[in-house]
mmCIF file with all atom_site columns, C-alpha atoms in Angstrom:
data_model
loop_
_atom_site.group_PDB
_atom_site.id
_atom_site.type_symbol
_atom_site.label_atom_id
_atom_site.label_alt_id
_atom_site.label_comp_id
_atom_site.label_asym_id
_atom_site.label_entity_id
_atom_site.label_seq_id
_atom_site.pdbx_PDB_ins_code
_atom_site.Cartn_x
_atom_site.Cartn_y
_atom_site.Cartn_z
_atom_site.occupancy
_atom_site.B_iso_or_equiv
_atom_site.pdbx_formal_charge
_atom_site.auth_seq_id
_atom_site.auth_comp_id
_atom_site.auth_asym_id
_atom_site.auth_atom_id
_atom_site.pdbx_PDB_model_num
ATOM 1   C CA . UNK A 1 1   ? 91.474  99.128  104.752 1.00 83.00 ? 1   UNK A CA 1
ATOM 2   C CA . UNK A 1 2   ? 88.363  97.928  102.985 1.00 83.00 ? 2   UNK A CA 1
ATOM 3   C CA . UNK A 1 3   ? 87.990  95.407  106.132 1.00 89.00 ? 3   UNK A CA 1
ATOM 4   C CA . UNK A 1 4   ? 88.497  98.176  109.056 1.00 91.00 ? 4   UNK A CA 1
ATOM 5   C CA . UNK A 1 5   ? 86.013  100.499 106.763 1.00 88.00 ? 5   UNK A CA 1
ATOM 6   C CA . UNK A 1 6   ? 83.482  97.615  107.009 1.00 89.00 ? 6   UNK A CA 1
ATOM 7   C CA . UNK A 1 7   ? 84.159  97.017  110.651 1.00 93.00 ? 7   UNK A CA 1
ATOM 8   C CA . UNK A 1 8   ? 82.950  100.382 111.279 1.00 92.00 ? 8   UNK A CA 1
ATOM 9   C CA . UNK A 1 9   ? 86.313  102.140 111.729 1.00 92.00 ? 9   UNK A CA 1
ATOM 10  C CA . UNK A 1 10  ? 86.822  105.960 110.759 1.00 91.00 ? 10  UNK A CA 1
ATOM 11  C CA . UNK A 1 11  ? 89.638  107.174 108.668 1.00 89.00 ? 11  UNK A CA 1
ATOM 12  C CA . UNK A 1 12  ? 92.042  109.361 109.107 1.00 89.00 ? 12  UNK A CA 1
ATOM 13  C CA . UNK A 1 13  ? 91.288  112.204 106.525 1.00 82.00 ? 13  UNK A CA 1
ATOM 14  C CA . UNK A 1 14  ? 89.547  111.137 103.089 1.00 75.00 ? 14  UNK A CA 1
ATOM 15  C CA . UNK A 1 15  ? 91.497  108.118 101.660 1.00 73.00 ? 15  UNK A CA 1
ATOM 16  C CA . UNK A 1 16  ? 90.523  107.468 98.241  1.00 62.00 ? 16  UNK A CA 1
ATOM 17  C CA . UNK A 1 17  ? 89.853  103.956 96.256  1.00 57.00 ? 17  UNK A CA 1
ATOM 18  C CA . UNK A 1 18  ? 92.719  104.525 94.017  1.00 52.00 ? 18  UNK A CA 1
ATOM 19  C CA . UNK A 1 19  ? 93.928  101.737 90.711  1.00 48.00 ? 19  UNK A CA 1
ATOM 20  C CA . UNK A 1 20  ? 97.608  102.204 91.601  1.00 48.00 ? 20  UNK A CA 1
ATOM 21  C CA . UNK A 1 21  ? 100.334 103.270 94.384  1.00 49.00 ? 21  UNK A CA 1
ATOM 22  C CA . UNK A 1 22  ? 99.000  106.274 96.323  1.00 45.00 ? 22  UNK A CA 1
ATOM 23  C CA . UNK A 1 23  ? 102.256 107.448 95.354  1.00 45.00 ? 23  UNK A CA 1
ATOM 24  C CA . UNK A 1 24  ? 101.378 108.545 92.335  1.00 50.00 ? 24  UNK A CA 1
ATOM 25  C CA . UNK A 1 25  ? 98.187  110.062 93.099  1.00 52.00 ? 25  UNK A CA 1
ATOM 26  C CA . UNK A 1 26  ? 99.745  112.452 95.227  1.00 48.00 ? 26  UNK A CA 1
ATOM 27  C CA . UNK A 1 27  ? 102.648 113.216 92.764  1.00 48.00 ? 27  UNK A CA 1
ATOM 28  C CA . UNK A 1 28  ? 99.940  113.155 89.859  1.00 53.00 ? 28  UNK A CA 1
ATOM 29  C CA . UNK A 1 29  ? 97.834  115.784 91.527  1.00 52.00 ? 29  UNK A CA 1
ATOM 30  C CA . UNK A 1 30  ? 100.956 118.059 92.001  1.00 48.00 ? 30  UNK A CA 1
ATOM 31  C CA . UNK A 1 31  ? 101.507 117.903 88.446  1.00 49.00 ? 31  UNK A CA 1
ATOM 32  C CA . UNK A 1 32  ? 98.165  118.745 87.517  1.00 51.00 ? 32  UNK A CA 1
ATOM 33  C CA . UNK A 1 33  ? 97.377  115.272 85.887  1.00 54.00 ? 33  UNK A CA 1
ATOM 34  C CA . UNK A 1 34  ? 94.516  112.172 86.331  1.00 60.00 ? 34  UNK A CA 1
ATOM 35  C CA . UNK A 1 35  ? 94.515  108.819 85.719  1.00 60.00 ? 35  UNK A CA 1
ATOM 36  C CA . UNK A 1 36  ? 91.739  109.492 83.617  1.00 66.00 ? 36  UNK A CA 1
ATOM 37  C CA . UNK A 1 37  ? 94.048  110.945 81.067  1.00 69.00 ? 37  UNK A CA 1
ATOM 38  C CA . UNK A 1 38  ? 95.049  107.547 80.473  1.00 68.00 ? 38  UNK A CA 1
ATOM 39  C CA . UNK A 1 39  ? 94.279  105.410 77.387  1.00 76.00 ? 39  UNK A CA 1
ATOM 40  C CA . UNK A 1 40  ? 91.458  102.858 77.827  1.00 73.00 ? 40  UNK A CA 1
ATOM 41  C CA . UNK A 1 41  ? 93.291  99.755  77.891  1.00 76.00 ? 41  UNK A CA 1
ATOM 42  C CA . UNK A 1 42  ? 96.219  101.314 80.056  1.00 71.00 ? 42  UNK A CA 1
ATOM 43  C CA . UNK A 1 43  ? 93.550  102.192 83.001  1.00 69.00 ? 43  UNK A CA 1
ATOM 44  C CA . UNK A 1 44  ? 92.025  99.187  82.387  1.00 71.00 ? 44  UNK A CA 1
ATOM 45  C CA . UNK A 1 45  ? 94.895  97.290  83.106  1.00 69.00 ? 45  UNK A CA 1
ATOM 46  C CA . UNK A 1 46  ? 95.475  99.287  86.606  1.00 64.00 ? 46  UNK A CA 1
ATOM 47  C CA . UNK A 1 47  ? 92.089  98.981  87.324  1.00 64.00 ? 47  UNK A CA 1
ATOM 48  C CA . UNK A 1 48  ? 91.981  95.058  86.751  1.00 64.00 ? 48  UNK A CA 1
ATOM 49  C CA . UNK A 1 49  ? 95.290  95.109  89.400  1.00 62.00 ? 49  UNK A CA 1
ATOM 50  C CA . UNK A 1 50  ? 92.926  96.177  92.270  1.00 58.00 ? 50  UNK A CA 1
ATOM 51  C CA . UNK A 1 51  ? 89.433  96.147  91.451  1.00 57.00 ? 51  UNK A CA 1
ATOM 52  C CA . UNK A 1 52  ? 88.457  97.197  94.942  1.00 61.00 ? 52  UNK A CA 1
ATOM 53  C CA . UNK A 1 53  ? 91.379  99.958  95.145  1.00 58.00 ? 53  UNK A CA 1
ATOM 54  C CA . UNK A 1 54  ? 93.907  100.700 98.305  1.00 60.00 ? 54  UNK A CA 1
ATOM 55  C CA . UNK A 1 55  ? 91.815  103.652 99.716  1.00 66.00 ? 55  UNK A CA 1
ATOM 56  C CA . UNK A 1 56  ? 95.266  105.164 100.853 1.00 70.00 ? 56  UNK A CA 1
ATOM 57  C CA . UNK A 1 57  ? 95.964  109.096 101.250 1.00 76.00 ? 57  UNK A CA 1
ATOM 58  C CA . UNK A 1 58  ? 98.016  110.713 99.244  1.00 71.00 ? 58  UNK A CA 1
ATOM 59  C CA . UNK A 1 59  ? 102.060 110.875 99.862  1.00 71.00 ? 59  UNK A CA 1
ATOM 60  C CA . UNK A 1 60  ? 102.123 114.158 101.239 1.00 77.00 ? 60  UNK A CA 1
ATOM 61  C CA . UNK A 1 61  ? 99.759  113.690 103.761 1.00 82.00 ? 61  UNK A CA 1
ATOM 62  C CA . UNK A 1 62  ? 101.040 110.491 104.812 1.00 81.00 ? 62  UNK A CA 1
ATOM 63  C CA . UNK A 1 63  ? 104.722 112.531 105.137 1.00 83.00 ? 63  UNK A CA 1
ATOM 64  C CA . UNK A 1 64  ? 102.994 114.799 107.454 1.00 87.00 ? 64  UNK A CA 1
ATOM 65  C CA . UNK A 1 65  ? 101.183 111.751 109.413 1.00 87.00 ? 65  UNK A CA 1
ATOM 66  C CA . UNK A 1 66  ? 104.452 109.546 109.622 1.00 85.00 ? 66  UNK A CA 1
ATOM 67  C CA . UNK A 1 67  ? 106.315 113.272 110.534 1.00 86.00 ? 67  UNK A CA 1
ATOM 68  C CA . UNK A 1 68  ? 103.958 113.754 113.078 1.00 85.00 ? 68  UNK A CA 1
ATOM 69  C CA . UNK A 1 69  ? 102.954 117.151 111.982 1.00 89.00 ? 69  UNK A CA 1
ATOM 70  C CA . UNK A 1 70  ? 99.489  115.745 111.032 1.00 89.00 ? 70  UNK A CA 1
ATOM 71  C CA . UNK A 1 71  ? 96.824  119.117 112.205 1.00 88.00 ? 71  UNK A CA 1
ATOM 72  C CA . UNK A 1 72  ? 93.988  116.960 112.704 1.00 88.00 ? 72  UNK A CA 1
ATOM 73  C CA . UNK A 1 73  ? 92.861  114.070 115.519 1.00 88.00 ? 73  UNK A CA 1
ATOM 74  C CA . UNK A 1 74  ? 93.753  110.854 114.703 1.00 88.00 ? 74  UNK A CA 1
ATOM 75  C CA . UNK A 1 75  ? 92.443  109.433 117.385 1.00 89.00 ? 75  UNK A CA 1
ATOM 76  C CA . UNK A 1 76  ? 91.018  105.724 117.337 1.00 90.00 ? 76  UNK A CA 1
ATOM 77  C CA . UNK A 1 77  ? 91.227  106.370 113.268 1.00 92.00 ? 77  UNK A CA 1
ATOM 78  C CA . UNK A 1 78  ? 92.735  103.683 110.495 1.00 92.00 ? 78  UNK A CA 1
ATOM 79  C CA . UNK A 1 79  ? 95.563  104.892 108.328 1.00 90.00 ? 79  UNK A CA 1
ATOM 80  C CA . UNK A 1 80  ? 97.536  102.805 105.935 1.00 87.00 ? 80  UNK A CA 1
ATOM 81  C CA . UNK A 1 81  ? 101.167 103.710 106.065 1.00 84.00 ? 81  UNK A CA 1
ATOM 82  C CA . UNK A 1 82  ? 104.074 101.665 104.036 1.00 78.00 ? 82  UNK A CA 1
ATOM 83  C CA . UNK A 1 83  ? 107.456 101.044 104.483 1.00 73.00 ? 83  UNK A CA 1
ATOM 84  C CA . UNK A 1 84  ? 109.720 103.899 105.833 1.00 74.00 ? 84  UNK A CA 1
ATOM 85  C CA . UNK A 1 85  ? 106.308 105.931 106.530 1.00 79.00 ? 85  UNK A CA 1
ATOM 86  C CA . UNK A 1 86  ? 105.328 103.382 109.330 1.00 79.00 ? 86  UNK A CA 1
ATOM 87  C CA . UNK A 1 87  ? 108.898 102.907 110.278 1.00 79.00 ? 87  UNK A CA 1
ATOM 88  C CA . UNK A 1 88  ? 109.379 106.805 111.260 1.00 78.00 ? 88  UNK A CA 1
ATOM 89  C CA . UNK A 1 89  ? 106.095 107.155 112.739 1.00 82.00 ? 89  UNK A CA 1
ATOM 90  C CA . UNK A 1 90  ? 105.917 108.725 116.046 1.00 80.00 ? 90  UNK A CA 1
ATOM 91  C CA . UNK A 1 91  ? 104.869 106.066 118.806 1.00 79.00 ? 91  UNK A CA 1
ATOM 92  C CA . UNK A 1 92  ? 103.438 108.214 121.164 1.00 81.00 ? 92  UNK A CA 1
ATOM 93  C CA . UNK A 1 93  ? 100.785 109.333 118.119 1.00 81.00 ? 93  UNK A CA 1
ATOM 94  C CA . UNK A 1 94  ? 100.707 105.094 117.372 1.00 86.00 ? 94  UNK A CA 1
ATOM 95  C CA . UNK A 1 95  ? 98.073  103.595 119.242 1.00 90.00 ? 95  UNK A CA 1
ATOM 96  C CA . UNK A 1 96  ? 97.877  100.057 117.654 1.00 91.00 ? 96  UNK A CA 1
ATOM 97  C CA . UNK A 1 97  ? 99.657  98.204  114.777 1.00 90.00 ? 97  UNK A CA 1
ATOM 98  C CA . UNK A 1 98  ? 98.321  95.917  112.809 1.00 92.00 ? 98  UNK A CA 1
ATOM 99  C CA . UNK A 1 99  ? 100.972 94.429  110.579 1.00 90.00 ? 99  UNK A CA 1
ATOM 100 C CA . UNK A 1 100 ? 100.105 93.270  107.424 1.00 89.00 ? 100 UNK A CA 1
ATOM 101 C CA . UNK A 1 101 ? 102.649 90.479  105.779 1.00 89.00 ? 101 UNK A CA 1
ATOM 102 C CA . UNK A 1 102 ? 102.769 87.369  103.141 1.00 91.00 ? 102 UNK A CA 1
ATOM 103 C CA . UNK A 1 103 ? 103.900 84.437  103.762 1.00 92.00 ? 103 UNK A CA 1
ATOM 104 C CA . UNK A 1 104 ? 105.140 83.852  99.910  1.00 94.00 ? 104 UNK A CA 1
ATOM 105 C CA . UNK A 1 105 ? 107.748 86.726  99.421  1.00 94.00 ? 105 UNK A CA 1
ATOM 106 C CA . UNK A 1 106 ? 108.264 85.613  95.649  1.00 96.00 ? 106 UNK A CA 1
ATOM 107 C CA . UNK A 1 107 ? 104.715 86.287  95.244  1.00 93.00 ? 107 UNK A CA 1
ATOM 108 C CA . UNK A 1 108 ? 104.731 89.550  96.704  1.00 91.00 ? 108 UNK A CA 1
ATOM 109 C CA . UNK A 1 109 ? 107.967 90.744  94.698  1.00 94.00 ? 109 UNK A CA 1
ATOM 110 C CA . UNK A 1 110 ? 106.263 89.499  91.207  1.00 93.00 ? 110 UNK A CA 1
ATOM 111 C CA . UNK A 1 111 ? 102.915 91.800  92.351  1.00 86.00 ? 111 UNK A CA 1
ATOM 112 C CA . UNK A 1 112 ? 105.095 94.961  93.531  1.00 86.00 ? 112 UNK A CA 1
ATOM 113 C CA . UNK A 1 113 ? 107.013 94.472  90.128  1.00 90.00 ? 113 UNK A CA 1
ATOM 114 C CA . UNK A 1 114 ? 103.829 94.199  88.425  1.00 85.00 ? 114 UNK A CA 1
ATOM 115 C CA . UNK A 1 115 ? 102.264 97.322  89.855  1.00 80.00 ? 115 UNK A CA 1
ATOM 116 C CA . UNK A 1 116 ? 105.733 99.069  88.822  1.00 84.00 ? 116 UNK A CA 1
ATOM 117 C CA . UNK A 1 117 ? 105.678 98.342  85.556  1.00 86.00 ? 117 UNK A CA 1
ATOM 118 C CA . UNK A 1 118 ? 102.068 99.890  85.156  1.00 79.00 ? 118 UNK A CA 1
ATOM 119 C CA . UNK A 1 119 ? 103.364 103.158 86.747  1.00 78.00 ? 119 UNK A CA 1
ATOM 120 C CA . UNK A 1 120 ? 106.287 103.321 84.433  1.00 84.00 ? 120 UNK A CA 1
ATOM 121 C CA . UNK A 1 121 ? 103.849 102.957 81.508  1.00 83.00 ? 121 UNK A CA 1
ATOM 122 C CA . UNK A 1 122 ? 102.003 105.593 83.200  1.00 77.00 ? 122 UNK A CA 1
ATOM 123 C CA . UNK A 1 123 ? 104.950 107.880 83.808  1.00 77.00 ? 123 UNK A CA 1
ATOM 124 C CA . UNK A 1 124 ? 105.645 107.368 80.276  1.00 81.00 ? 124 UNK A CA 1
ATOM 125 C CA . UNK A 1 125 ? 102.450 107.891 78.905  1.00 79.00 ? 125 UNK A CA 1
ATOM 126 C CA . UNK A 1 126 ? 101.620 111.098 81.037  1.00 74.00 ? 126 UNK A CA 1
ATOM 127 C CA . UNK A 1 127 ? 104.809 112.435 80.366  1.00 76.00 ? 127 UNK A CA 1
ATOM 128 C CA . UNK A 1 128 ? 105.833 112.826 84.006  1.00 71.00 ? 128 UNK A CA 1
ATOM 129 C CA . UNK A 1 129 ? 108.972 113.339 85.744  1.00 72.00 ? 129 UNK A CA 1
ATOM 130 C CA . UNK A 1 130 ? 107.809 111.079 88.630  1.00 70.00 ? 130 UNK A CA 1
ATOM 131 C CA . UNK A 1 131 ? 111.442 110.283 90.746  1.00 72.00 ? 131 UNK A CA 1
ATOM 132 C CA . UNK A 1 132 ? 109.502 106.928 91.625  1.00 73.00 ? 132 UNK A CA 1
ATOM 133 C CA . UNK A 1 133 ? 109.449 105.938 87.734  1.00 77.00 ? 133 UNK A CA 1
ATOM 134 C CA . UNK A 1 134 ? 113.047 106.329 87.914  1.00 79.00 ? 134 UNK A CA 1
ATOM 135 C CA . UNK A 1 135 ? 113.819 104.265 91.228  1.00 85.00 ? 135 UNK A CA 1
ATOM 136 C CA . UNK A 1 136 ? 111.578 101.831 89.266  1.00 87.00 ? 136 UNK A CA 1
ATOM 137 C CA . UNK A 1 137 ? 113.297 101.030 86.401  1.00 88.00 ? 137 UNK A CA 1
ATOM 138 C CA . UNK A 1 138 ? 116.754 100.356 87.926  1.00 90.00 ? 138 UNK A CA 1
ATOM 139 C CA . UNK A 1 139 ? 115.475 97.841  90.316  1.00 94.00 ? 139 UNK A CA 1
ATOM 140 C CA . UNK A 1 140 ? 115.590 94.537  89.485  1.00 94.00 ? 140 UNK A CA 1
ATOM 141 C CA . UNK A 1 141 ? 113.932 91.421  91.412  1.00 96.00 ? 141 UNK A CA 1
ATOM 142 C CA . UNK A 1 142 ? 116.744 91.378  94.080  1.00 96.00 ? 142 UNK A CA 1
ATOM 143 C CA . UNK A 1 143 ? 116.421 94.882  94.645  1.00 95.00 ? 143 UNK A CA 1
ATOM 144 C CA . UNK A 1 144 ? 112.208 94.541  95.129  1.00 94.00 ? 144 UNK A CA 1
ATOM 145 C CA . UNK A 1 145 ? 113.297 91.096  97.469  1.00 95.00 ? 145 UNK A CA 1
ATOM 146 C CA . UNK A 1 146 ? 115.844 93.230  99.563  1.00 94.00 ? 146 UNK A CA 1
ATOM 147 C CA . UNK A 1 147 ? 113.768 96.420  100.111 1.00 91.00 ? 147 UNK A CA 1
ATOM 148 C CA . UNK A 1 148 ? 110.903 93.650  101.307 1.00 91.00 ? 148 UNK A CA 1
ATOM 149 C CA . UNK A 1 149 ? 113.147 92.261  103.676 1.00 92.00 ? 149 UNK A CA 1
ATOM 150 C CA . UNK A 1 150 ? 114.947 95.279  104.817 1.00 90.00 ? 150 UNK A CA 1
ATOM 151 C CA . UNK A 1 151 ? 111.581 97.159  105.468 1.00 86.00 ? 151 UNK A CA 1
ATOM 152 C CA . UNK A 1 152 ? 110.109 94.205  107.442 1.00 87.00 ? 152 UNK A CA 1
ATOM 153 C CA . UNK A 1 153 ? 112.893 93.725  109.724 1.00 87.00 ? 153 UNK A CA 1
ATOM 154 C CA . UNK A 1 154 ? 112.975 97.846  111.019 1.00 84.00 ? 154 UNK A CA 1
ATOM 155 C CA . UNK A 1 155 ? 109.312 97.782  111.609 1.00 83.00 ? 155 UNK A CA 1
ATOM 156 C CA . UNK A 1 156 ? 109.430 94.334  113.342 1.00 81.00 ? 156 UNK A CA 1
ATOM 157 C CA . UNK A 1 157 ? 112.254 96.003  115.566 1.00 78.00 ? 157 UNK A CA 1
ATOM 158 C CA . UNK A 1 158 ? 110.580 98.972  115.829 1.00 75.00 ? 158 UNK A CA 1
ATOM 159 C CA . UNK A 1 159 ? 107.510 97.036  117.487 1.00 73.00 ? 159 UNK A CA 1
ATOM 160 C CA . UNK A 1 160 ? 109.503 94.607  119.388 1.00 67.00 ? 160 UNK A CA 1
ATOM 161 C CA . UNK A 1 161 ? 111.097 97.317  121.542 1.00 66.00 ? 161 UNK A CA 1
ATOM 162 C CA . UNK A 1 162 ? 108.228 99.900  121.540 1.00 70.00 ? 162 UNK A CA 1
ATOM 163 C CA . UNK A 1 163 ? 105.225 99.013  123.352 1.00 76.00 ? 163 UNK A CA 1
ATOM 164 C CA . UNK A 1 164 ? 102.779 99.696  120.928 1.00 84.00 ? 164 UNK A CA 1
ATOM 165 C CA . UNK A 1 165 ? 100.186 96.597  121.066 1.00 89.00 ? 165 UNK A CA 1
ATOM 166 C CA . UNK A 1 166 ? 100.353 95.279  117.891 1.00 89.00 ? 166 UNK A CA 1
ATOM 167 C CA . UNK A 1 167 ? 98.726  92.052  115.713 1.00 91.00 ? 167 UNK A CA 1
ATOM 168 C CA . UNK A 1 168 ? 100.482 90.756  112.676 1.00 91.00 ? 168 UNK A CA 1
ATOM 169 C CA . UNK A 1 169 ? 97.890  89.524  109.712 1.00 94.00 ? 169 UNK A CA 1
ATOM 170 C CA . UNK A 1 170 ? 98.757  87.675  107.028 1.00 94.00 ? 170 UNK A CA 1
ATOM 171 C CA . UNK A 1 171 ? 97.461  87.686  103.151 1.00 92.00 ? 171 UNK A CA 1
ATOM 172 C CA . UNK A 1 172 ? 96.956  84.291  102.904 1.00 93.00 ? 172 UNK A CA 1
ATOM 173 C CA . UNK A 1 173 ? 95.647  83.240  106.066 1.00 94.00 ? 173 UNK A CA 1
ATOM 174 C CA . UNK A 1 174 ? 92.980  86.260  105.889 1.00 93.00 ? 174 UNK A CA 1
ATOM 175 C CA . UNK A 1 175 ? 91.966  84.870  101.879 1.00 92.00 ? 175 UNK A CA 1
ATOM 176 C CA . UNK A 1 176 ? 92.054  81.469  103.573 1.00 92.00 ? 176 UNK A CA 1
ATOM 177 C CA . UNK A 1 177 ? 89.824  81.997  106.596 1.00 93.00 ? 177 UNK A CA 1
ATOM 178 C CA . UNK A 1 178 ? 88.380  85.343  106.968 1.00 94.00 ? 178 UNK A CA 1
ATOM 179 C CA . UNK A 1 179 ? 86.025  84.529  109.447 1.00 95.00 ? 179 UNK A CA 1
ATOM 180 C CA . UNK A 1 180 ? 88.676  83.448  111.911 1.00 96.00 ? 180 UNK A CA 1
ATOM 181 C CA . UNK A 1 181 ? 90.873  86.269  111.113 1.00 96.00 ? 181 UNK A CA 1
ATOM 182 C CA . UNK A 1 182 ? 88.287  88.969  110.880 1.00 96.00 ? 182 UNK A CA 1
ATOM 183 C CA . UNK A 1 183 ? 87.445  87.749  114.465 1.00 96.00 ? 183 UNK A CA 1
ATOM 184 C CA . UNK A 1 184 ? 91.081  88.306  115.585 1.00 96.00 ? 184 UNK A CA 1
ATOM 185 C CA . UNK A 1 185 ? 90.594  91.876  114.488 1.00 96.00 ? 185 UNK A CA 1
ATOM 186 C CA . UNK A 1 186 ? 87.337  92.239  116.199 1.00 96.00 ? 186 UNK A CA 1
ATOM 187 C CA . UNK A 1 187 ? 89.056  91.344  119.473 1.00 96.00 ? 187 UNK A CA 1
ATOM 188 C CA . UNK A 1 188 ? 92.515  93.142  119.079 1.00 96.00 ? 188 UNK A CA 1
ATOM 189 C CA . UNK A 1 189 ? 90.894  96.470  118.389 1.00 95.00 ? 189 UNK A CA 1
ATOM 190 C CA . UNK A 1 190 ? 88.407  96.370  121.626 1.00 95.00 ? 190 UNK A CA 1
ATOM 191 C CA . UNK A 1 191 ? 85.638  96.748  118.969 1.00 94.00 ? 191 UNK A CA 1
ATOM 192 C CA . UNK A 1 192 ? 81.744  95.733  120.567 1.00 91.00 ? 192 UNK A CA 1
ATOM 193 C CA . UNK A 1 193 ? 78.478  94.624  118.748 1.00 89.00 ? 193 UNK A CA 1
ATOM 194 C CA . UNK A 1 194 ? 80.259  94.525  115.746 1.00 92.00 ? 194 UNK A CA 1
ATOM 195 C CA . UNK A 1 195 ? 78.294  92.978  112.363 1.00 93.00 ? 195 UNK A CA 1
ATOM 196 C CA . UNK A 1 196 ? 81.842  91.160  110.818 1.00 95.00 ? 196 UNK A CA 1
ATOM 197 C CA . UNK A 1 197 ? 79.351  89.846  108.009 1.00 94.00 ? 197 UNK A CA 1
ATOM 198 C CA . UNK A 1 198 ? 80.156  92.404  105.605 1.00 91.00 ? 198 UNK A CA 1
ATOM 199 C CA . UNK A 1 199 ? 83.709  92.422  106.515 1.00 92.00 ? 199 UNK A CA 1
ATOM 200 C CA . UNK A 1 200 ? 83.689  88.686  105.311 1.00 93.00 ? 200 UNK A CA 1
ATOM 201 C CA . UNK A 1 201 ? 81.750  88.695  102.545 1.00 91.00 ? 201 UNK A CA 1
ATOM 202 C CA . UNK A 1 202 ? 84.177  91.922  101.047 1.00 86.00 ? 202 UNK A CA 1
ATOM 203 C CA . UNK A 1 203 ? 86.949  89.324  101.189 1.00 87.00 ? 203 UNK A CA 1
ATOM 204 C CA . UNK A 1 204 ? 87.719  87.092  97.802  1.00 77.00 ? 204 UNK A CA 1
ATOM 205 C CA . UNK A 1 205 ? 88.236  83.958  99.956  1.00 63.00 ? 205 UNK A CA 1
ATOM 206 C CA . UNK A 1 206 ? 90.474  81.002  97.885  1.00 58.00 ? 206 UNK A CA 1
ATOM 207 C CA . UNK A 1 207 ? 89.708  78.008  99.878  1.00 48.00 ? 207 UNK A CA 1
#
């Protein structure tokens, strides 16, 4: 999201830069609580997850998106939608996918466990009675590796027989060579006179 914000690409609503799952920011704000309530080292910790933060909407709004009873235009706007959201989404409201993957599904189990664990100890700490927390703490690794799976192979059938263009990008490729994969982007979404420099420099290249 970061990268389509720096491309020069409106969002749909007012995403926020939040430390954990938009999830919980929409559940928190129903229940009247903030991440700021949070002990120091606790919001530290979320913080140091994803220093640059998801900039997602919150749940309910992303219900009404993937629903398609979203009020407002969407039209030639970003929004980030996971799992089951993306899977139900309307077509006819879809104008372009672009899928994001990894290539090492062990590493993207341990950092979805990871993130879980943190809004557990938030759950906890806040006192919630967040039916995420719950789902959280009976899944074990299998469980995180099956719902991966499971959720990749309904949206990649879901684009296979639609005909919704669509691009898939990869973590590692786009740490690996951002230039190159930025520049895919550029080209899938149509966009002209586009500086990508910014776009590049946002990501934390490893190679």
């Amino acid at each position: 999201m970061q990268t389509l914000g720096l491309l020069g690409l409106p969002f749909v609503g007012e995403p926020q830069s939040h430390t954990t799952h938009c999830l919980w920011e929409g559940y928190n704000k129903q229940m009247g609580t903030n991440l700021d309530d949070l002990p120091i080292d606790l919001k530290d910790e979320a913080i140091a997850c994803n220093p640059k933060g998801y900039y997602e909407l919150d749940l309910l709004t992303l219900i009404m998106i993937a629903r398609g009873l979203y009020k407002e235009d969407t039209s030639g706007k970003v929004v980030k939608l996971m799992g089951e959201l993306m899977i139900n989404c309307p077509n006819d409201q879809t104008e372009k996918i672009i899928f994001c993957k990894r290539r090492d599904l062990d590493a993207q189990v341990k950092s979805n466990i990871k993130l879980a664990e943190i809004d557990m100890e938030i759950n906890e700490v806040l006192e919630l009675d967040n039916p995420y927390a719950e789902m959280y703490e009976t899944m074990e690794y299998k469980d995180w590796e099956k719902q991966i799976l499971f959720q990749t192979f309904l949206l990649d059938k879901k684009i296979v027989r639609g005909t919704i263009p669509y691009i898939d990008l990869y973590f590692e490729d786009m740490l690996e060579e951002p230039k190159k994969h930025i520049e895919r982007l550029v080209s899938f979404l149509e966009l002209k006179e586009v500086d990508i420099n910014k776009a590049i420099n946002n990501v934390d290249k490893r190679k």
